[in-house]
Tab-separated table of C-alpha atoms in Angstrom:
chain	number	residue	atom	x	y	z
A	1	UNK	CA	-25.828	290.756	187.600
A	2	UNK	CA	-25.398	288.903	183.596
A	3	UNK	CA	-26.325	289.881	180.162
A	4	UNK	CA	-28.251	287.308	179.689
A	5	UNK	CA	-29.427	286.700	183.090
A	6	UNK	CA	-29.057	283.766	185.882
A	7	UNK	CA	-30.954	280.596	185.786
A	8	UNK	CA	-31.666	279.897	188.829
A	9	UNK	CA	-30.946	276.471	189.459
A	10	UNK	CA	-33.629	275.268	192.820
A	11	UNK	CA	-36.617	275.481	190.030
A	12	UNK	CA	-37.738	272.357	189.272
A	13	UNK	CA	-41.384	271.580	188.024
A	14	UNK	CA	-42.882	267.768	188.572
A	15	UNK	CA	-46.278	266.164	187.703
A	16	UNK	CA	-47.336	267.620	190.997
A	17	UNK	CA	-46.636	271.031	191.259
A	18	UNK	CA	-46.394	273.648	188.005
A	19	UNK	CA	-43.562	274.629	186.492
A	20	UNK	CA	-42.111	277.856	188.195
A	21	UNK	CA	-43.019	281.121	186.932
A	22	UNK	CA	-39.873	282.341	183.856
A	23	UNK	CA	-37.699	285.078	186.087
A	24	UNK	CA	-38.405	288.618	185.006
A	25	UNK	CA	-35.791	289.884	182.432
A	26	UNK	CA	-34.256	292.990	183.389
A	27	UNK	CA	-34.881	295.755	181.562
A	28	UNK	CA	-31.054	296.757	182.051
A	29	UNK	CA	-29.916	293.618	180.038
A	30	UNK	CA	-32.581	293.462	177.305
A	31	UNK	CA	-31.755	296.811	176.334
A	32	UNK	CA	-27.934	295.386	175.452
A	33	UNK	CA	-29.806	292.452	172.762
A	34	UNK	CA	-28.528	294.196	168.953
A	35	UNK	CA	-26.627	293.490	166.598
A	36	UNK	CA	-22.805	294.256	167.947
A	37	UNK	CA	-20.024	294.843	165.436
A	38	UNK	CA	-16.153	293.825	167.174
A	39	UNK	CA	-13.821	296.340	167.605
A	40	UNK	CA	-10.496	295.134	165.936
A	41	UNK	CA	-8.028	297.826	167.941
A	42	UNK	CA	-9.754	297.663	171.346
A	43	UNK	CA	-9.049	293.060	170.972
A	44	UNK	CA	-7.550	289.841	171.018
A	45	UNK	CA	-7.176	286.337	169.908
A	46	UNK	CA	-3.935	284.974	170.640
A	47	UNK	CA	-2.756	281.511	172.063
A	48	UNK	CA	-0.132	279.674	173.183
A	49	UNK	CA	1.622	276.597	173.482
A	50	UNK	CA	3.773	274.291	174.041
A	51	UNK	CA	7.983	275.062	172.593
A	52	UNK	CA	10.697	271.749	173.744
A	53	UNK	CA	9.283	270.934	175.931
A	54	UNK	CA	9.979	272.775	177.851
A	55	UNK	CA	8.158	276.329	178.048
A	56	UNK	CA	6.101	278.457	175.729
A	57	UNK	CA	5.343	280.496	172.889
A	58	UNK	CA	3.106	282.729	172.680
A	59	UNK	CA	0.990	284.699	169.790
A	60	UNK	CA	-1.397	286.144	168.792
A	61	UNK	CA	-3.414	287.397	165.256
A	62	UNK	CA	-3.400	291.434	165.226
A	63	UNK	CA	-6.265	290.623	162.206
A	64	UNK	CA	-9.842	289.846	162.381
A	65	UNK	CA	-13.931	291.176	162.346
A	66	UNK	CA	-16.231	289.591	163.473
A	67	UNK	CA	-19.787	290.181	164.894
A	68	UNK	CA	-22.122	289.834	168.069
A	69	UNK	CA	-25.429	289.554	168.461
A	70	UNK	CA	-26.460	289.251	172.128
A	71	UNK	CA	-30.536	288.671	173.465
A	72	UNK	CA	-31.128	289.272	176.601
A	73	UNK	CA	-34.246	287.513	177.065
A	74	UNK	CA	-32.678	284.560	175.379
A	75	UNK	CA	-29.404	283.959	175.069
A	76	UNK	CA	-29.377	280.313	172.980
A	77	UNK	CA	-30.735	283.112	170.517
A	78	UNK	CA	-27.506	284.824	170.733
A	79	UNK	CA	-25.072	284.548	167.999
A	80	UNK	CA	-21.297	284.833	167.399
A	81	UNK	CA	-18.542	285.328	163.487
A	82	UNK	CA	-15.341	285.991	163.409
A	83	UNK	CA	-13.278	286.304	160.230
A	84	UNK	CA	-8.740	285.605	161.171
A	85	UNK	CA	-6.668	286.736	158.903
A	86	UNK	CA	-4.046	284.256	159.398
A	87	UNK	CA	-0.982	285.572	157.162
A	88	UNK	CA	-1.529	288.229	160.368
A	89	UNK	CA	0.018	286.050	162.747
A	90	UNK	CA	2.459	287.762	165.107
A	91	UNK	CA	5.129	285.465	167.444
A	92	UNK	CA	7.770	287.942	167.596
A	93	UNK	CA	9.992	286.330	165.434
A	94	UNK	CA	9.801	287.009	161.674
A	95	UNK	CA	11.920	283.237	160.913
A	96	UNK	CA	9.074	281.173	163.615
A	97	UNK	CA	6.261	284.252	161.667
A	98	UNK	CA	6.517	283.004	158.674
A	99	UNK	CA	7.097	278.929	159.306
A	100	UNK	CA	3.994	279.996	160.268
A	101	UNK	CA	2.790	280.855	157.772
A	102	UNK	CA	3.897	277.997	155.366
A	103	UNK	CA	2.259	275.431	153.952
A	104	UNK	CA	3.334	272.726	157.495
A	105	UNK	CA	1.353	274.856	159.395
A	106	UNK	CA	-0.982	277.585	158.526
A	107	UNK	CA	-0.492	277.685	154.132
A	108	UNK	CA	-1.713	281.082	153.862
A	109	UNK	CA	-1.826	281.649	150.332
A	110	UNK	CA	-4.522	278.686	150.392
A	111	UNK	CA	-6.281	279.685	153.118
A	112	UNK	CA	-6.313	282.647	154.451
A	113	UNK	CA	-9.509	282.864	157.202
A	114	UNK	CA	-9.802	280.530	160.239
A	115	UNK	CA	-13.394	281.072	160.839
A	116	UNK	CA	-16.275	280.373	163.877
A	117	UNK	CA	-20.214	280.676	163.379
A	118	UNK	CA	-21.717	279.110	166.186
A	119	UNK	CA	-24.301	276.858	166.194
A	120	UNK	CA	-25.596	278.064	170.363
A	121	UNK	CA	-25.302	279.536	173.254
A	122	UNK	CA	-25.546	279.431	177.019
A	123	UNK	CA	-25.933	280.754	180.850
A	124	UNK	CA	-23.768	279.134	183.323
A	125	UNK	CA	-24.566	281.107	185.962
A	126	UNK	CA	-23.082	284.237	187.257
A	127	UNK	CA	-21.237	286.180	184.735
A	128	UNK	CA	-20.207	282.334	183.047
A	129	UNK	CA	-21.589	281.949	179.281
A	130	UNK	CA	-20.804	279.117	177.270
A	131	UNK	CA	-20.333	279.383	173.104
A	132	UNK	CA	-20.409	276.225	170.829
A	133	UNK	CA	-19.942	276.521	166.948
A	134	UNK	CA	-17.963	275.810	163.989
A	135	UNK	CA	-14.376	276.605	163.877
A	136	UNK	CA	-12.495	275.929	160.224
A	137	UNK	CA	-9.037	276.275	159.842
A	138	UNK	CA	-7.935	275.262	156.308
A	139	UNK	CA	-9.607	272.935	154.533
A	140	UNK	CA	-10.816	271.466	158.769
A	141	UNK	CA	-14.419	272.032	160.498
A	142	UNK	CA	-14.432	271.043	163.215
A	143	UNK	CA	-16.769	271.911	167.084
A	144	UNK	CA	-15.095	274.484	168.728
A	145	UNK	CA	-16.808	274.872	172.725
A	146	UNK	CA	-15.859	277.953	173.965
A	147	UNK	CA	-16.236	279.712	177.841
A	148	UNK	CA	-16.311	283.596	178.326
A	149	UNK	CA	-17.068	285.949	181.116
A	150	UNK	CA	-19.034	289.012	180.530
A	151	UNK	CA	-16.547	291.696	181.236
A	152	UNK	CA	-19.720	294.866	181.533
A	153	UNK	CA	-21.577	297.236	179.269
A	154	UNK	CA	-20.427	301.064	179.493
A	155	UNK	CA	-21.078	303.943	176.520
A	156	UNK	CA	-17.314	305.550	176.262
A	157	UNK	CA	-16.815	308.877	175.506
A	158	UNK	CA	-17.956	308.785	171.863
A	159	UNK	CA	-21.070	308.015	172.748
A	160	UNK	CA	-20.305	303.936	171.382
A	161	UNK	CA	-22.405	300.942	173.720
A	162	UNK	CA	-19.869	298.836	173.919
A	163	UNK	CA	-19.738	295.152	175.501
A	164	UNK	CA	-16.889	292.879	176.734
A	165	UNK	CA	-16.434	289.215	176.568
A	166	UNK	CA	-13.687	287.157	177.479
A	167	UNK	CA	-12.991	283.046	177.321
A	168	UNK	CA	-10.650	280.730	176.030
A	169	UNK	CA	-10.746	276.981	174.508
A	170	UNK	CA	-7.708	274.076	174.061
A	171	UNK	CA	-7.740	272.463	171.041
A	172	UNK	CA	-5.720	269.750	169.419
A	173	UNK	CA	-4.230	271.575	166.707
A	174	UNK	CA	-3.949	267.657	164.362
A	175	UNK	CA	-7.752	267.455	164.129
A	176	UNK	CA	-7.734	270.791	161.796
A	177	UNK	CA	-4.466	269.094	160.562
A	178	UNK	CA	-1.769	271.033	161.410
A	179	UNK	CA	0.503	267.901	162.381
A	180	UNK	CA	4.388	269.079	161.381
A	181	UNK	CA	6.742	268.529	164.411
A	182	UNK	CA	9.909	267.795	164.703
A	183	UNK	CA	11.441	265.082	167.143
A	184	UNK	CA	14.021	266.174	170.036
A	185	UNK	CA	17.281	265.056	170.986
A	186	UNK	CA	16.178	264.582	174.576
A	187	UNK	CA	11.670	262.836	173.784
A	188	UNK	CA	9.155	264.449	172.549
A	189	UNK	CA	8.689	266.638	170.245
A	190	UNK	CA	9.278	270.331	169.339
A	191	UNK	CA	5.736	271.370	169.339
A	192	UNK	CA	2.764	270.609	171.014
A	193	UNK	CA	-0.275	268.984	169.975
A	194	UNK	CA	-2.584	270.909	172.623
A	195	UNK	CA	-2.872	275.186	171.776
A	196	UNK	CA	-4.668	277.332	173.899
A	197	UNK	CA	-6.880	279.908	172.789
A	198	UNK	CA	-7.495	282.723	174.086
A	199	UNK	CA	-10.271	286.294	172.773
A	200	UNK	CA	-10.892	289.987	174.615
A	201	UNK	CA	-13.416	290.745	172.601
A	202	UNK	CA	-14.867	294.685	172.760
A	203	UNK	CA	-17.900	295.519	170.648
A	204	UNK	CA	-19.840	298.493	169.833
A	205	UNK	CA	-23.326	297.808	169.435
A	206	UNK	CA	-24.452	298.719	165.281
A	207	UNK	CA	-28.342	297.561	165.145
């Protein structure tokens, strides 16, 4: 059973029939409710973007922090806040990383952080969830929807109560003012507008 319980798609109410009784919350799920601090040593925030029209470049942001507020009884009350240090971008090529930090792309001296603040959450069934919120890159804030899968909960050997999620989202970088590009002689452009974001989150209960 997923963290936030299950939706019963067959439960419908009509004027002739009373609304179905609420499904009891599994006590094991309710016990997961609380505030969790993202563990950066066991979490990853990455991206994939098409390069030169023929291949994909993958990278990650190695420095980030955030919190999850989980409500096992009411998923709509759950929330997330994540701050990413953009200068920590790592694609494995130092010159490329320096270009990404420059004014052509992220301009990290003026805009050091990328921020996500959730505005809503919902259960999709099974272990699938969706979180919506506002993503800020540079001086632009736009809505972002992330589809997540709950990977489970466990107590680690040090006594920490952990939860895990993985998810993804697709954005157009131009929507956040990241428009630098170069034309190719054979047609097309050096860097695609579409970027896939990936999230692998391990978080420790703190309250």
